[in-house]
Coordinates of C-alpha atoms and ligand atoms in Angstrom, one line a residue:
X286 CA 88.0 -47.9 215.8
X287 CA 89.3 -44.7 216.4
X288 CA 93.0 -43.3 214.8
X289 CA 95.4 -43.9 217.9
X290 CA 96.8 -40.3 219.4
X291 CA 100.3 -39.9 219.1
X292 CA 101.0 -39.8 222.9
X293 CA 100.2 -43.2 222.9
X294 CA 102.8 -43.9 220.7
X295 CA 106.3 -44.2 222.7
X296 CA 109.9 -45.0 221.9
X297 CA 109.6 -43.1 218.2
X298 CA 113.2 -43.0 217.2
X299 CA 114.8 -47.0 216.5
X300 CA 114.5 -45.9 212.5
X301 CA 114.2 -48.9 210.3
X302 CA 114.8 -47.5 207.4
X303 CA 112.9 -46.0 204.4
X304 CA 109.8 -47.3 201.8
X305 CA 108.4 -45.3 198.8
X306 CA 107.3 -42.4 200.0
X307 CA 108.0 -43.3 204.4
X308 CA 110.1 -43.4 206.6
X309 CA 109.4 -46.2 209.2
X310 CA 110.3 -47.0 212.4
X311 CA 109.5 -49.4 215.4
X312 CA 107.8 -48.0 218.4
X313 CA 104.9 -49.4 221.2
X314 CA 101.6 -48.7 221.4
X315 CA 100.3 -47.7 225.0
X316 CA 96.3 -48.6 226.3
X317 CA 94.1 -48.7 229.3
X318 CA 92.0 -51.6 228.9
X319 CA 90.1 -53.0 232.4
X320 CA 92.4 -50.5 234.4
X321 CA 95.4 -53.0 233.3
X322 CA 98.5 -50.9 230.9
X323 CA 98.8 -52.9 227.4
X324 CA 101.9 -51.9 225.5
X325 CA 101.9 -53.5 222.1
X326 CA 105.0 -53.3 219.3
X327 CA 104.0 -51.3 216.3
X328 CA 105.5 -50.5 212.6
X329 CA 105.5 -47.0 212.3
X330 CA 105.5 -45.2 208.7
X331 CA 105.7 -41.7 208.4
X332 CA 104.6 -40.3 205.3
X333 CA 107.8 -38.0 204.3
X334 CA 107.0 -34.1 204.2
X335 CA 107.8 -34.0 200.5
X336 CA 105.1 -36.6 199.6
X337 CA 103.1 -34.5 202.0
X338 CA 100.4 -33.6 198.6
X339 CA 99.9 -37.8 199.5
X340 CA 98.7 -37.7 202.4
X341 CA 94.7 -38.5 201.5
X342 CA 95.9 -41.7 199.5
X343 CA 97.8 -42.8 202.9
X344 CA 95.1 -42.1 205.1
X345 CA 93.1 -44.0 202.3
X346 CA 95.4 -46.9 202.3
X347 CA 95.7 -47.2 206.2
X348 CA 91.8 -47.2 206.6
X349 CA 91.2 -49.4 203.8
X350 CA 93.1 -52.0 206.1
X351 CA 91.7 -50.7 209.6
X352 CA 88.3 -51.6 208.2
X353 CA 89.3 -55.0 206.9
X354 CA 90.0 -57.8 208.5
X355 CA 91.8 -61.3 207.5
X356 CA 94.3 -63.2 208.9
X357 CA 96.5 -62.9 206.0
X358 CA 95.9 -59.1 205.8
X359 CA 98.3 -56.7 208.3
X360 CA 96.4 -54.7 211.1
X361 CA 96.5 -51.6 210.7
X362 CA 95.8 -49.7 214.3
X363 CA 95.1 -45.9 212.0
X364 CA 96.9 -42.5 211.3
X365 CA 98.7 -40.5 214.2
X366 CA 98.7 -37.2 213.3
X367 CA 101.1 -34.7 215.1
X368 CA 101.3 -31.0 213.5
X369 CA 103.0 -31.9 210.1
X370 CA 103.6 -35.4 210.6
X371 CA 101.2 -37.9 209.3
X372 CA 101.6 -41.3 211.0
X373 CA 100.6 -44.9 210.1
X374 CA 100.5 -47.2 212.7
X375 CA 100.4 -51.1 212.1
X376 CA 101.1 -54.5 213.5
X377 CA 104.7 -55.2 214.3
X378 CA 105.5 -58.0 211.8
X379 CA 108.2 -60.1 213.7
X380 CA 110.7 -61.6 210.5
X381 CA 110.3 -58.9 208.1
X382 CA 109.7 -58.6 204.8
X383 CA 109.6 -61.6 202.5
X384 CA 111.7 -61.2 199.8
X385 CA 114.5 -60.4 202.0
X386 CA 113.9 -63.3 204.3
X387 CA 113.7 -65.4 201.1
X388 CA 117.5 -63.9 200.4
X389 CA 118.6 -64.3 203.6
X390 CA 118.0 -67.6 203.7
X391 CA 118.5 -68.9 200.3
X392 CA 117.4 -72.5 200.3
X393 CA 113.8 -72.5 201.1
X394 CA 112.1 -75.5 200.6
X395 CA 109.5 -75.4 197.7
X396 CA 106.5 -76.6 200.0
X397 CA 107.2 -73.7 202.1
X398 CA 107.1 -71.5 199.2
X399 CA 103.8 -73.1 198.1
X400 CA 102.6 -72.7 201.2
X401 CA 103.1 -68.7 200.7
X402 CA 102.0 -68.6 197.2
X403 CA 98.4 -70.2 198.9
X404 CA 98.0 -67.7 201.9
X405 CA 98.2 -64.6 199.5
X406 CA 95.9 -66.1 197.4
X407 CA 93.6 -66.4 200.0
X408 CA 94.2 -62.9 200.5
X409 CA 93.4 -62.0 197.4
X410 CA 90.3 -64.6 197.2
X411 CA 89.0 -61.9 200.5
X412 CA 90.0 -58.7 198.4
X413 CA 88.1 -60.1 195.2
X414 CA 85.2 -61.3 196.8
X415 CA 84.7 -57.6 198.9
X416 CA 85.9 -56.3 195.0
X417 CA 88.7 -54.5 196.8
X418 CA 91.6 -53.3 194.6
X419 CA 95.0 -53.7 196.6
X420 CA 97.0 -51.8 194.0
X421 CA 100.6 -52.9 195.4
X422 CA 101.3 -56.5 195.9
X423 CA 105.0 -57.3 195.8
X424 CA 107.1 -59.8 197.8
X425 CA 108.4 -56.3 199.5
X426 CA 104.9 -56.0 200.8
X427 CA 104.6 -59.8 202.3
X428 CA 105.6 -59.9 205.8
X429 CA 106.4 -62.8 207.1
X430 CA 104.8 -63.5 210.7
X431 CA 106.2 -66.6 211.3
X432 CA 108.7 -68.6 209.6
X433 CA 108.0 -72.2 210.2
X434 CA 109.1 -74.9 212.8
X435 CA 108.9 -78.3 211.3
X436 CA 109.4 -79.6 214.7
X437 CA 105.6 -78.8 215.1
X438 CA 104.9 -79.3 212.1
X439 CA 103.7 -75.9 211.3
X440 CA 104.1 -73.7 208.2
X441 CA 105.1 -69.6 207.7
X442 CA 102.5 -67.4 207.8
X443 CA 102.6 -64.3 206.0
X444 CA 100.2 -61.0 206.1
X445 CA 99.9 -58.7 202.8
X446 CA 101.0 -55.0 204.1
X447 CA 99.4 -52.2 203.0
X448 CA 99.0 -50.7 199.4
X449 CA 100.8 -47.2 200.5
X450 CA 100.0 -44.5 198.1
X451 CA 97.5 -45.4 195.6
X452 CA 99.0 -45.9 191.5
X453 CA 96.5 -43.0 190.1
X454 CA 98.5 -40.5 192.8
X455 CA 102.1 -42.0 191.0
X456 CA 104.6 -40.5 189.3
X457 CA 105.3 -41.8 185.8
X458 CA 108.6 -42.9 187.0
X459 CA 107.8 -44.6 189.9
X460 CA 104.9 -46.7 187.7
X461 CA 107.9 -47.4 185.4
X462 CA 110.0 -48.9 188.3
X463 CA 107.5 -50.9 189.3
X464 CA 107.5 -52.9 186.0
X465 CA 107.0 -55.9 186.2
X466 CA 104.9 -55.9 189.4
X467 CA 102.2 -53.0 188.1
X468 CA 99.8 -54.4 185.5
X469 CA 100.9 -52.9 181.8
X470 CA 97.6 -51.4 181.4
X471 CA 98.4 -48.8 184.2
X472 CA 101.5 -47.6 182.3
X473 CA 99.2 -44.8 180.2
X474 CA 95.6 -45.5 182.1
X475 CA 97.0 -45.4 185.7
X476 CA 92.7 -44.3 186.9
X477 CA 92.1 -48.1 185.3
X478 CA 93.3 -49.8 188.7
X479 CA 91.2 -53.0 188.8
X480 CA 90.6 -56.4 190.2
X481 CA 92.5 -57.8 187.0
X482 CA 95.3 -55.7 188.1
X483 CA 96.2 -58.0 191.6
X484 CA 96.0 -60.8 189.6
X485 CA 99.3 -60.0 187.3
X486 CA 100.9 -58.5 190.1
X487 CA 100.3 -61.5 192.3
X488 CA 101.7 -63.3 189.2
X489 CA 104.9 -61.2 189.6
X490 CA 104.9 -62.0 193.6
X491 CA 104.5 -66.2 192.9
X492 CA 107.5 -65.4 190.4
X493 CA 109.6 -63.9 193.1
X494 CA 109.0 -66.0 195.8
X495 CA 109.8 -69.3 193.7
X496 CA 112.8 -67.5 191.9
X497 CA 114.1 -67.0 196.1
X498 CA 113.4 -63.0 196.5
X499 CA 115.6 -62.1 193.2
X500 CA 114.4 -59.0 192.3
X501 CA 113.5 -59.5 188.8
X502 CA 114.8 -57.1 186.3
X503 CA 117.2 -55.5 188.5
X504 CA 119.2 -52.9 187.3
X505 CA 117.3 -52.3 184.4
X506 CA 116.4 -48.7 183.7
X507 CA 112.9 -47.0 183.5
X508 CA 113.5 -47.1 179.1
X509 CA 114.4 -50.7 179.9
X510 CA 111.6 -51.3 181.6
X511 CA 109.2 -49.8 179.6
X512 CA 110.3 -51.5 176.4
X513 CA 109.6 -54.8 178.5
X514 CA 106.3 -54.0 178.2
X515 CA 106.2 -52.5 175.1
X516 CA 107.3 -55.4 173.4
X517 CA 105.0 -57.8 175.2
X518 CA 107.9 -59.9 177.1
X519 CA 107.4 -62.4 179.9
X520 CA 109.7 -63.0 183.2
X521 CA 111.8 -66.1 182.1
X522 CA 109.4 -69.3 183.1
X523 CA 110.2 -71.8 185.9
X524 CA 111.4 -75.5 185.2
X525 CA 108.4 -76.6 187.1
X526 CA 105.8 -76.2 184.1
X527 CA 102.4 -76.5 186.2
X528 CA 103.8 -73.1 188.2
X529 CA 105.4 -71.3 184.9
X530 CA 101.6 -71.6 183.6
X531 CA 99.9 -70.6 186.2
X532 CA 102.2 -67.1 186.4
X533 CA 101.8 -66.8 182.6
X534 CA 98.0 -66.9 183.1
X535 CA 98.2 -64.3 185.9
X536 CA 100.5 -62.0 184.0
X537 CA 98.6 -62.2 180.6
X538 CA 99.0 -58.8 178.8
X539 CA 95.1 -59.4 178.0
X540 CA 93.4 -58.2 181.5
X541 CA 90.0 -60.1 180.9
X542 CA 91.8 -63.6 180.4
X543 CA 93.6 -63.4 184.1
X544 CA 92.2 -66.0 185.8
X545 CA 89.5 -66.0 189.0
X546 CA 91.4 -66.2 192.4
X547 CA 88.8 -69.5 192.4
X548 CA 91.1 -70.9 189.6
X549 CA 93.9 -69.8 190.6
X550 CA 93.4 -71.1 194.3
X551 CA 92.4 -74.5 192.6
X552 CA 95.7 -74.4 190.6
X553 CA 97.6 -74.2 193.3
X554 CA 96.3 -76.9 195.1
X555 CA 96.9 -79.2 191.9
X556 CA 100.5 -78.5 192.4
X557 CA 102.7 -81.3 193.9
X558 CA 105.4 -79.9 195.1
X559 CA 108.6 -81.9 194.3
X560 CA 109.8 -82.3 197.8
X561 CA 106.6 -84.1 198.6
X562 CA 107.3 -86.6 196.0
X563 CA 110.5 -87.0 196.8
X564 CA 109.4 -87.4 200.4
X565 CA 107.3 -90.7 199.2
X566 CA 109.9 -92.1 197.1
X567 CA 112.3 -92.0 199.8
X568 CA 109.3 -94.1 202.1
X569 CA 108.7 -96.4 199.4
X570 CA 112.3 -97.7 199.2
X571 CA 112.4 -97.8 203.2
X572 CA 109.5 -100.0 203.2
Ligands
ATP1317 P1 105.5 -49.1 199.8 O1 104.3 -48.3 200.0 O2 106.2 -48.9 198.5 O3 105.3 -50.6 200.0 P2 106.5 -48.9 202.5 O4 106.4 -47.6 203.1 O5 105.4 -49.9 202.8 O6 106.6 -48.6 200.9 P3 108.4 -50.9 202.4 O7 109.6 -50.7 201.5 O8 107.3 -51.7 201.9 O9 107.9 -49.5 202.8 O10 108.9 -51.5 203.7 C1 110.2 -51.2 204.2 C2 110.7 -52.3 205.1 O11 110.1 -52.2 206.4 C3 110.4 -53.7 204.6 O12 111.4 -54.2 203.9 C4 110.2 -54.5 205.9 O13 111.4 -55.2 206.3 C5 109.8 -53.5 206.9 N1 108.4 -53.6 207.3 C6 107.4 -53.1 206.7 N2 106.2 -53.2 207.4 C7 106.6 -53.9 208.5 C8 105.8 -54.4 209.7 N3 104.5 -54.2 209.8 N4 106.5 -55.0 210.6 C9 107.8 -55.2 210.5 N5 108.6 -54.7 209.5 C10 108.0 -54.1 208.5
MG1318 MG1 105.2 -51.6 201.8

């Protein structure tokens, strides 16, 4: 797969905003294929000129992806490269990011939400098995490809997006503010990015999506923040006991005791989700 040129690249200019260290834009992707024109939609992320020292963790990042592939992972197409500017090209992900969908839409039902807790750990059970580190799971970085149409009885379908630059290449500050998604070991040993790492940040992401998108610990400040971890403090626990365990096991302050994605894919399937109970009640009484 070759990196895509940048005159293939048209209608660069609807901006969509910023990330970390991009800004990002929508645009289509032009190709010849049998003598027929294909324009595809593409996410376009240009790595900003001050983070330009970044670059070789982006370009890691976006072929990390390119070379990967899952249907819960996002394509990525390459890098476009044009003088200064440094160019990631991806799938167009239709509905956005998760967490604001999630606030957006407020009442989502807790099925769905299992649903998405399942697909990322299927992501993750791909990652582990090809002992890839991701490095920057978040519900920020869930895209949601589909939302769901119960009419057709089909479920969302999300795709993890790209890591972006790599933790070891962070700012001090910027591993702060991502407390409580980066694993606390990173906070002085930010080199130490492992397997056990995903596994408390996809703790985090389960949090999130079953606490709506709320970002947790908003507001707080990076001393805040740090003192979180300091002091060994947990995200306050769901009601639903079976889930409040399972991201208490995945964010254990102890790497070694996270669980396997195995387990953690086996917990999840243990998990009745209320609405499904409540489903039979209601067709045991109309029988
Ligand atoms: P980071 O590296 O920190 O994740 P980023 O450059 O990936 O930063 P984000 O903040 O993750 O930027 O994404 C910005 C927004 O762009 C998201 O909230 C989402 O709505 C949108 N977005 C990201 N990727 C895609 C995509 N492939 N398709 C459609 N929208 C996207
Ligand atoms: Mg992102």
């Amino acid at each position: 797969k070759g990196f895509p040129r940048y005159d293939e690249i048209t209608n660069y200019g609807e901006s969509l905003g910023h990330g970390s260290f991009t800004r990002n834009f929508k645009g289509f992707k032009t190709d010849i294929r049998d003598g027929e024109k294909h324009v595809t939609p593409v996410f376009l992320k240009e790595l900003d000129v001050v983070h330009k020292n970044c670059w070789e963790s982006f370009f890691e990042a976006a072929s990390l992806m390119s070379q990967i592939s899952h249907k819960h992972l996002i394509l990525v197409y390459g890098v476009s490269v044009l003088g200064v500017k440094n160019i990631m090209v991806q799938e167009f992900v239709e509905c956005g990011a998760l967490d604001l969908y999630l606030k957006r839409r407020r009442s989502v039902s807790v099925s769905w939400k299992l649903d998405v807790a399942k697909q990322l750990a299927s992501a993750l059970n791909f990652l582990e098995e090809k002992n890839i580190v991701h490095g920057n799971i978040c519900a920020k970085n869930l895209l949601l490809a589909r939302e769901d149409d119960p009419s057709q009885g089909s479920s969302p379908f999300i795709k993890l997006s790209d890591p972006g630059i790599s933790v070891p290449m962070l700012g001090k500050d910027v591993i702060l503010d991502r407390i409580p998604w980066v694993a606390p070991e990173l906070l002085d040993a930010p080199e130490k990015l492992t397997l056990d790492c995903d596994k408390w940040s996809f703790g985090a992401t389960v949090w999130e999506i079953f606490n709506n998108g709320n970002t947790p610990l908003l507001g707080w400040d990076l001393d805040k923040k740090r003192q979180f971890y300091e002091s060994s403090q947990q995200l306050p626990p769901s009601q639903w006991t079976e889930l409040a365990d399972l991201v208490n096991q995945c964010m254990d302050y102890q790497a070694d005791f996270r669980p396997s994605c195995r387990s953690i894919i086996r917990q999840l399937n243990s998990l009745i989700t209320s609405d499904y109970v409540i489903l039979h009640a209601t067709e045991h009484i109309t029988k």
